[in-house]
Tab-separated table of C-alpha atoms in Angstrom:
chain	number	residue	atom	x	y	z
A	7	MET	CA	-14.238	-8.097	5.679
A	8	LYS	CA	-16.921	-10.343	7.827
A	9	LEU	CA	-16.437	-9.308	11.924
A	10	ASN	CA	-19.156	-10.479	13.972
A	11	GLY	CA	-21.276	-11.233	10.797
A	12	GLU	CA	-20.541	-7.124	9.600
A	13	TRP	CA	-18.669	-5.956	6.934
A	14	HIS	CA	-15.839	-4.069	7.836
A	15	ARG	CA	-12.419	-2.560	6.719
A	16	SER	CA	-9.455	-2.730	8.657
A	17	ILE	CA	-8.614	1.131	8.666
A	18	ALA	CA	-10.843	4.268	7.902
A	19	ARG	CA	-11.409	7.632	8.726
A	20	THR	CA	-13.052	8.778	12.024
A	21	ALA	CA	-16.242	10.431	11.991
A	22	ASP	CA	-14.889	13.890	12.013
A	23	GLY	CA	-12.384	12.916	8.507
A	24	ALA	CA	-9.672	13.869	11.304
A	25	GLY	CA	-8.013	10.660	11.768
A	26	VAL	CA	-8.703	7.135	11.304
A	27	ARG	CA	-9.858	3.697	13.117
A	28	ILE	CA	-7.645	0.693	13.353
A	29	LEU	CA	-7.982	-2.595	15.137
A	30	ASP	CA	-4.888	-2.828	17.737
A	31	GLN	CA	-3.995	-6.422	15.511
A	32	ARG	CA	-1.761	-6.997	19.081
A	33	LYS	CA	-5.416	-8.008	21.111
A	34	LEU	CA	-6.400	-10.238	18.827
A	35	PRO	CA	-7.835	-12.749	18.622
A	36	TRP	CA	-8.525	-12.433	22.679
A	37	THR	CA	-9.914	-8.718	22.477
A	38	VAL	CA	-11.781	-6.683	19.083
A	39	GLU	CA	-10.534	-3.095	20.191
A	40	TRP	CA	-10.806	-0.509	17.440
A	41	VAL	CA	-8.487	2.722	18.795
A	42	GLU	CA	-8.610	5.712	16.866
A	43	LEU	CA	-4.813	7.145	15.469
A	44	ARG	CA	-5.160	11.416	15.123
A	45	SER	CA	-1.374	12.489	14.704
A	46	ALA	CA	1.621	10.903	12.905
A	47	ALA	CA	3.575	9.950	15.847
A	48	ALA	CA	0.803	8.104	16.881
A	49	ALA	CA	0.210	6.355	13.278
A	50	GLU	CA	4.229	5.839	12.999
A	51	ALA	CA	3.793	4.398	16.755
A	52	ALA	CA	1.028	1.747	15.303
A	53	ILE	CA	3.147	0.920	12.504
A	54	ARG	CA	6.661	0.067	14.161
A	55	GLU	CA	4.937	-1.169	17.251
A	56	MET	CA	2.322	-3.297	14.968
A	57	TRP	CA	-0.852	-2.282	16.134
A	58	THR	CA	-1.091	-2.508	12.207
A	59	ARG	CA	1.010	-4.528	9.873
A	60	GLY	CA	0.963	-6.016	6.718
A	61	ALA	CA	2.544	-4.067	3.522
A	62	PRO	CA	-0.817	-2.879	2.196
A	63	LEU	CA	-1.910	-1.326	5.443
A	64	ILE	CA	1.249	-0.293	6.174
A	65	GLY	CA	1.266	2.213	3.109
A	66	ALA	CA	-2.412	2.913	3.987
A	67	THR	CA	-1.708	4.062	7.413
A	68	ALA	CA	1.299	6.269	6.729
A	69	ALA	CA	-0.268	7.786	3.762
A	70	TYR	CA	-2.573	8.859	6.664
A	71	GLY	CA	0.134	9.514	8.803
A	72	LEU	CA	1.542	12.060	6.664
A	73	ALA	CA	-1.833	13.760	6.409
A	74	MET	CA	-2.660	14.377	10.046
A	75	ALA	CA	1.229	15.811	10.354
A	76	LEU	CA	0.209	18.501	7.459
A	77	ALA	CA	-3.092	19.238	9.099
A	78	ALA	CA	-0.923	19.823	12.724
A	79	GLY	CA	1.196	21.599	10.897
A	80	ASP	CA	4.686	19.566	11.401
A	81	GLU	CA	7.120	19.917	8.854
A	82	LEU	CA	6.395	17.969	6.144
A	83	ASP	CA	10.145	16.038	5.247
A	84	ALA	CA	10.740	15.387	9.063
A	85	ALA	CA	6.865	14.499	9.139
A	86	TYR	CA	7.421	12.009	5.916
A	87	ALA	CA	11.341	10.654	7.378
A	88	LYS	CA	10.003	9.639	10.492
A	89	LEU	CA	7.235	7.722	9.045
A	90	LEU	CA	9.646	6.137	6.094
A	91	ALA	CA	11.261	4.736	9.009
A	92	ALA	CA	8.979	3.191	11.185
A	93	ARG	CA	9.324	-0.767	9.253
A	94	PRO	CA	12.232	-0.590	6.863
A	95	THR	CA	11.243	-4.226	5.042
A	96	ALA	CA	7.500	-3.399	3.275
A	97	VAL	CA	7.920	-1.216	0.153
A	98	ASN	CA	4.679	-0.345	-0.021
A	99	LEU	CA	5.454	2.434	3.103
A	100	LYS	CA	7.691	4.141	0.861
A	101	TRP	CA	5.373	4.073	-2.060
A	102	ALA	CA	2.566	5.288	-0.149
A	103	LEU	CA	4.140	8.466	1.539
A	104	ASP	CA	5.648	9.087	-1.858
A	105	ARG	CA	1.988	9.159	-3.402
A	106	VAL	CA	1.241	12.046	-0.787
A	107	ILE	CA	4.291	14.266	-1.259
A	108	GLU	CA	3.476	13.527	-5.063
A	109	ALA	CA	-0.244	15.064	-4.386
A	110	VAL	CA	1.154	18.020	-2.337
A	111	ARG	CA	3.865	19.262	-2.863
A	112	ASN	CA	3.562	22.067	-5.125
A	113	LEU	CA	0.387	23.056	-3.405
A	114	PRO	CA	0.112	26.072	-0.723
A	115	TYR	CA	0.092	25.127	2.868
A	116	ASP	CA	-3.051	25.509	3.575
A	117	ASP	CA	-4.666	23.429	0.701
A	118	ARG	CA	-2.081	20.592	1.676
A	119	PRO	CA	-4.111	18.522	4.595
A	120	ARG	CA	-7.040	17.899	2.087
A	121	ALA	CA	-4.839	17.203	-0.724
A	122	ALA	CA	-2.949	14.495	1.488
A	123	PHE	CA	-6.298	13.371	3.091
A	124	ALA	CA	-7.475	12.821	-0.597
A	125	ARG	CA	-4.299	10.496	-1.660
A	126	ALA	CA	-4.662	8.439	1.371
A	127	ASP	CA	-8.212	7.905	0.711
A	128	ALA	CA	-7.587	7.308	-2.861
A	129	ILE	CA	-4.855	5.042	-1.462
A	130	ALA	CA	-7.149	2.923	0.374
A	131	GLU	CA	-9.495	2.724	-2.512
A	132	GLU	CA	-7.168	1.434	-4.647
A	133	ASP	CA	-6.191	-1.427	-2.453
A	134	VAL	CA	-9.751	-3.003	-2.031
A	135	ALA	CA	-10.069	-2.742	-6.088
A	136	LEU	CA	-6.744	-4.100	-6.616
A	137	ASN	CA	-7.216	-6.983	-4.098
A	138	GLN	CA	-10.770	-8.086	-5.263
A	139	ALA	CA	-8.787	-8.201	-8.946
A	140	ILE	CA	-6.159	-10.536	-7.136
A	141	GLY	CA	-8.843	-12.765	-5.866
A	142	ARG	CA	-10.541	-13.065	-9.106
A	143	HIS	CA	-7.171	-13.665	-11.032
A	144	GLY	CA	-6.736	-16.424	-7.714
A	145	LEU	CA	-10.122	-18.057	-8.067
A	146	ASP	CA	-9.492	-19.314	-11.698
A	147	LEU	CA	-6.430	-21.487	-10.202
A	148	LEU	CA	-8.350	-22.320	-7.176
A	149	ARG	CA	-11.458	-23.798	-9.515
A	150	ALA	CA	-8.617	-25.588	-11.603
A	151	LEU	CA	-7.002	-27.326	-8.472
A	152	HIS	CA	-10.472	-28.240	-7.432
A	153	ALA	CA	-11.098	-29.264	-11.103
A	154	LYS	CA	-8.342	-32.013	-10.628
A	155	ALA	CA	-9.621	-33.507	-7.521
A	156	PRO	CA	-14.190	-32.444	-7.226
A	157	ASP	CA	-14.670	-35.128	-4.530
A	158	ARG	CA	-12.538	-33.337	-1.997
A	159	PRO	CA	-11.541	-29.547	-0.900
A	160	VAL	CA	-8.758	-27.839	-2.149
A	161	ASN	CA	-6.467	-27.563	0.413
A	162	LEU	CA	-3.960	-24.822	0.821
A	163	LEU	CA	-1.206	-23.679	3.163
A	164	MET	CA	-0.528	-20.066	4.052
A	165	HIS	CA	2.030	-18.549	6.084
A	166	CYS	CA	1.747	-15.522	8.270
A	167	ASN	CA	-1.052	-13.185	7.944
A	168	PRO	CA	-1.985	-11.917	3.738
A	169	GLY	CA	-5.761	-10.956	4.652
A	170	TRP	CA	-7.688	-8.026	5.015
A	171	LEU	CA	-5.929	-7.608	8.695
A	172	ALA	CA	-2.298	-6.753	6.357
A	173	THR	CA	-4.830	-4.977	3.540
A	174	VAL	CA	-7.788	-2.488	3.581
A	175	ASP	CA	-9.970	-4.955	2.825
A	176	TYR	CA	-10.166	-8.602	1.444
A	177	GLY	CA	-6.409	-9.270	1.148
A	178	THR	CA	-4.151	-10.712	-1.267
A	179	ALA	CA	-3.491	-14.223	-0.983
A	180	THR	CA	-7.056	-14.667	1.372
A	181	ALA	CA	-8.736	-12.899	-1.791
A	182	PRO	CA	-9.068	-16.050	-3.680
A	183	ILE	CA	-10.152	-18.016	-1.342
A	184	TYR	CA	-12.965	-15.633	0.205
A	185	LEU	CA	-14.223	-15.341	-3.451
A	186	ALA	CA	-13.949	-19.226	-3.609
A	187	HIS	CA	-15.630	-20.113	-0.421
A	188	ASP	CA	-18.512	-17.314	-1.839
A	189	GLU	CA	-19.056	-18.836	-4.799
A	190	GLY	CA	-19.106	-22.258	-2.584
A	191	LEU	CA	-15.738	-23.790	-3.966
A	192	PRO	CA	-14.942	-26.411	-1.199
A	193	VAL	CA	-10.978	-24.973	0.158
A	194	HIS	CA	-9.439	-26.088	3.072
A	195	VAL	CA	-6.479	-23.910	4.770
A	196	TRP	CA	-3.579	-25.105	6.576
A	197	VAL	CA	-2.824	-21.954	8.859
A	198	ASP	CA	1.235	-22.133	9.349
A	199	GLU	CA	1.323	-20.405	13.175
A	200	THR	CA	4.096	-18.672	12.081
A	201	ARG	CA	6.239	-17.978	14.880
A	202	PRO	CA	8.195	-15.284	16.515
A	203	ARG	CA	4.406	-13.666	16.531
A	204	ASN	CA	1.965	-16.125	15.198
A	205	GLN	CA	0.529	-13.920	12.787
A	206	GLY	CA	-1.124	-17.622	11.340
A	207	ALA	CA	-2.515	-18.715	14.513
A	208	LEU	CA	-3.521	-15.347	16.016
A	209	LEU	CA	-5.204	-13.147	12.942
A	210	THR	CA	-5.048	-15.527	9.603
A	211	ALA	CA	-7.485	-17.841	11.952
A	212	PHE	CA	-9.109	-15.494	13.135
A	213	GLU	CA	-10.058	-13.946	10.159
A	214	LEU	CA	-11.124	-17.532	8.157
A	215	ALA	CA	-13.182	-18.011	11.332
A	216	GLY	CA	-14.910	-14.942	10.860
A	217	HIS	CA	-15.732	-15.445	7.149
A	218	GLY	CA	-16.425	-18.888	7.638
A	219	VAL	CA	-14.010	-20.812	5.756
A	220	PRO	CA	-12.605	-24.145	6.882
A	221	HIS	CA	-9.224	-24.257	8.268
A	222	THR	CA	-6.894	-25.736	10.997
A	223	VAL	CA	-3.832	-24.084	12.436
A	224	ILE	CA	-0.571	-26.323	12.343
A	225	THR	CA	3.041	-25.580	13.386
A	226	ASP	CA	5.330	-23.592	11.241
A	227	ASN	CA	6.881	-27.403	11.096
A	228	ALA	CA	4.354	-29.037	9.814
A	229	GLY	CA	4.141	-28.213	6.143
A	230	GLY	CA	7.058	-30.151	4.728
A	231	HIS	CA	5.372	-33.100	6.286
A	232	LEU	CA	1.719	-32.275	5.030
A	233	MET	CA	3.245	-31.801	1.256
A	234	MET	CA	5.164	-35.086	1.201
A	235	ARG	CA	1.636	-36.695	2.162
A	236	GLY	CA	0.512	-35.166	-0.849
A	237	GLN	CA	-2.359	-32.899	1.946
A	238	VAL	CA	-1.216	-29.918	0.003
A	239	ASP	CA	-2.729	-28.553	-3.423
A	240	ALA	CA	-0.389	-25.705	-3.623
A	241	VAL	CA	1.044	-22.995	-0.950
A	242	LEU	CA	-0.487	-19.720	-1.142
A	243	VAL	CA	1.433	-16.392	0.461
A	244	GLY	CA	1.748	-12.777	0.282
A	245	THR	CA	4.496	-10.462	0.283
A	246	ASP	CA	6.350	-7.493	1.543
A	247	ARG	CA	8.158	-6.586	-1.682
A	248	VAL	CA	8.772	-8.495	-4.838
A	249	THR	CA	12.453	-7.620	-6.871
A	250	ALA	CA	12.617	-6.758	-10.266
A	251	ASN	CA	13.992	-10.157	-10.888
A	252	GLY	CA	10.890	-12.021	-8.941
A	253	ASP	CA	12.844	-12.613	-5.979
A	254	VAL	CA	10.494	-12.476	-2.985
A	255	CYS	CA	10.254	-10.779	0.741
A	256	ASN	CA	8.027	-12.288	3.111
A	257	LYS	CA	7.620	-13.292	6.511
A	258	ILE	CA	10.496	-15.596	8.090
A	259	GLY	CA	10.090	-19.171	6.789
A	260	THR	CA	8.544	-18.336	3.822
A	261	TYR	CA	11.746	-19.525	2.042
A	262	LEU	CA	11.881	-23.040	3.742
A	263	LYS	CA	8.282	-23.385	2.369
A	264	ALA	CA	8.810	-22.768	-1.155
A	265	LEU	CA	11.738	-25.289	-0.852
A	266	ALA	CA	9.245	-28.219	0.790
A	267	ALA	CA	6.744	-27.160	-2.467
A	268	ALA	CA	9.929	-27.826	-5.071
A	269	ASP	CA	10.898	-30.457	-3.725
A	270	ASN	CA	7.470	-31.865	-3.653
A	271	GLY	CA	5.968	-30.836	-6.474
A	272	VAL	CA	3.420	-28.801	-5.351
A	273	PRO	CA	2.843	-25.344	-6.261
A	274	PHE	CA	4.234	-22.023	-4.647
A	275	TYR	CA	1.980	-19.236	-5.537
A	276	VAL	CA	2.601	-15.831	-4.208
A	277	ALA	CA	-0.254	-12.905	-4.631
A	278	LEU	CA	0.792	-9.037	-4.566
A	279	PRO	CA	-0.679	-5.551	-5.665
A	280	TYR	CA	1.773	-3.282	-8.269
A	281	THR	CA	2.077	-1.212	-5.028
A	282	THR	CA	4.219	-4.130	-3.666
A	283	PHE	CA	6.816	-4.658	-6.483
A	284	ASP	CA	9.770	-3.029	-6.340
A	285	PRO	CA	11.448	-2.517	-9.976
A	286	ALA	CA	14.033	-0.052	-8.428
A	287	THR	CA	15.421	-3.432	-6.476
A	288	GLU	CA	17.611	-5.674	-8.606
A	289	THR	CA	17.696	-9.326	-6.288
A	290	GLY	CA	16.351	-10.121	-2.848
A	291	ARG	CA	19.883	-9.820	-1.682
A	292	ASP	CA	19.252	-5.801	-1.540
A	293	VAL	CA	16.488	-5.474	0.540
A	294	PRO	CA	17.125	-4.103	4.156
A	295	ILE	CA	16.209	-7.255	6.160
A	296	GLU	CA	14.183	-6.104	9.223
A	297	GLU	CA	15.660	-7.445	12.953
A	298	ARG	CA	13.386	-6.949	15.259
A	299	SER	CA	13.428	-7.833	19.321
A	300	GLY	CA	14.785	-10.690	20.436
A	301	ASP	CA	11.632	-10.832	23.062
A	302	GLU	CA	9.240	-11.659	20.392
A	303	VAL	CA	11.206	-14.850	20.387
A	304	VAL	CA	11.368	-15.628	24.103
A	305	PHE	CA	8.540	-14.738	24.598
A	306	ALA	CA	5.124	-15.991	23.010
A	307	PRO	CA	1.495	-13.997	23.253
A	308	ALA	CA	-1.089	-15.117	25.418
A	309	GLU	CA	-4.713	-14.179	26.290
A	310	ASP	CA	-3.289	-13.806	30.312
A	311	GLY	CA	-0.105	-12.312	29.123
A	312	PRO	CA	3.316	-13.002	27.485
A	313	ALA	CA	4.469	-16.293	28.258
A	314	ARG	CA	8.160	-16.755	28.571
A	315	LEU	CA	9.950	-19.425	26.408
A	316	THR	CA	13.217	-19.662	27.330
A	317	LEU	CA	16.169	-18.349	29.118
A	318	SER	CA	18.142	-17.928	26.396
A	319	SER	CA	18.795	-14.610	24.449
A	320	ALA	CA	17.017	-14.862	20.707
A	321	ALA	CA	17.611	-13.790	17.223
A	322	ASN	CA	14.915	-12.186	15.136
A	323	PRO	CA	15.168	-11.339	11.536
A	324	ALA	CA	11.218	-10.987	10.405
A	325	PHE	CA	11.941	-11.768	6.706
A	326	ASP	CA	13.377	-14.105	4.366
A	327	VAL	CA	14.212	-14.164	0.387
A	328	THR	CA	12.784	-16.569	-1.649
A	329	PRO	CA	14.640	-16.781	-4.932
A	330	ALA	CA	12.216	-16.668	-8.171
A	331	ARG	CA	13.348	-19.871	-9.256
A	332	LEU	CA	10.923	-21.522	-6.645
A	333	VAL	CA	7.629	-19.119	-7.229
A	334	THR	CA	5.460	-21.034	-9.583
A	335	ALA	CA	3.656	-17.616	-10.356
A	336	TYR	CA	2.345	-14.400	-9.545
A	337	ILE	CA	-1.165	-13.554	-8.682
A	338	THR	CA	-1.384	-9.882	-9.408
A	339	GLU	CA	-4.107	-7.315	-10.387
A	340	ARG	CA	-3.418	-8.155	-14.190
A	341	GLY	CA	-3.463	-11.623	-13.903
A	342	VAL	CA	-1.178	-14.909	-13.092
A	343	VAL	CA	2.317	-14.600	-14.469
A	344	ASP	CA	5.956	-15.243	-14.458
A	345	GLU	CA	8.945	-13.281	-13.313
A	346	HIS	CA	8.979	-11.891	-16.567
A	347	GLY	CA	5.848	-10.498	-16.426
A	348	LEU	CA	6.020	-8.612	-13.532
A	349	ALA	CA	7.346	-5.655	-15.362
A	350	ALA	CA	3.592	-4.762	-16.564
A	351	LEU	CA	3.667	-3.613	-12.778
A	352	ALA	CA	6.335	-1.216	-12.842
A	353	ALA	CA	3.638	1.202	-13.921
A	354	ALA	CA	0.011	1.964	-11.996
A	355	PRO	CA	-2.963	-0.443	-13.346
A	356	ALA	CA	-4.810	0.914	-16.695
């Protein structure tokens, strides 16, 4: 998407093709710094330490990491296991690694690196196409919302960062917003700060500003108040995993937004590609919830270094589960569906 007026993707091959170039998202929005990853160990660290994050982008980064491991002569299964363990909740990580394994397993060793990089490139290109399709289907929803109140902008509430910084380009839940803005449909986004890592305040707001989309950052606890006052037309979020029954695992705090939306009759939409649908996991209760360091709660990121917020210790579950009964619809590359329509995502798009 747009960065300083120029179009960028969040991950791309280096000039020599041997590595990848990513944004160090830990430094945004204060510093825009591109870094090169040239080994599986670097890719694993970037995922685990959240230099790069977001379910689809984690998958693409891991795929390139496995390709770099093969180019370096690393043992395939060991590299796979290490990358898979980098973060446990987002299903795209395993999906992408499995696609690379599928592409190279039966090839001679000398042919594996080239095939792995080709598969990683294909995963990245597909992610862009999937997000564009999600954007087109979501745009129809935004047009319908605007038609109900054509004298004002469509007010959307967004939690965490489901944007191009979480994908290869366009984003999942942000894709309809960017397309709406580009066609002249007036939209305004309430951006949850998304504690404890502040992905909303730091990343989503950064993205929306770069694209020129009107937005306002709010505290995580303000959403219910705004919904009660009629200032939210829809909640629009991404997800790290959707289980077979339609339960949605997303950044901690998403469940509370869904409860408030249900209580106030506000539509709650979840945007996802088929790569984030996990038909092998029956319900959200079966999803491993990542527990991150309590330091992320104790300290807040700031331009001049972390600021301490409390002298106490902290717990830090990174995700929660929103039951399918609270989801109005799922915006996918195949269209807008209910939980019963998710089964069509079990296979790759035709």
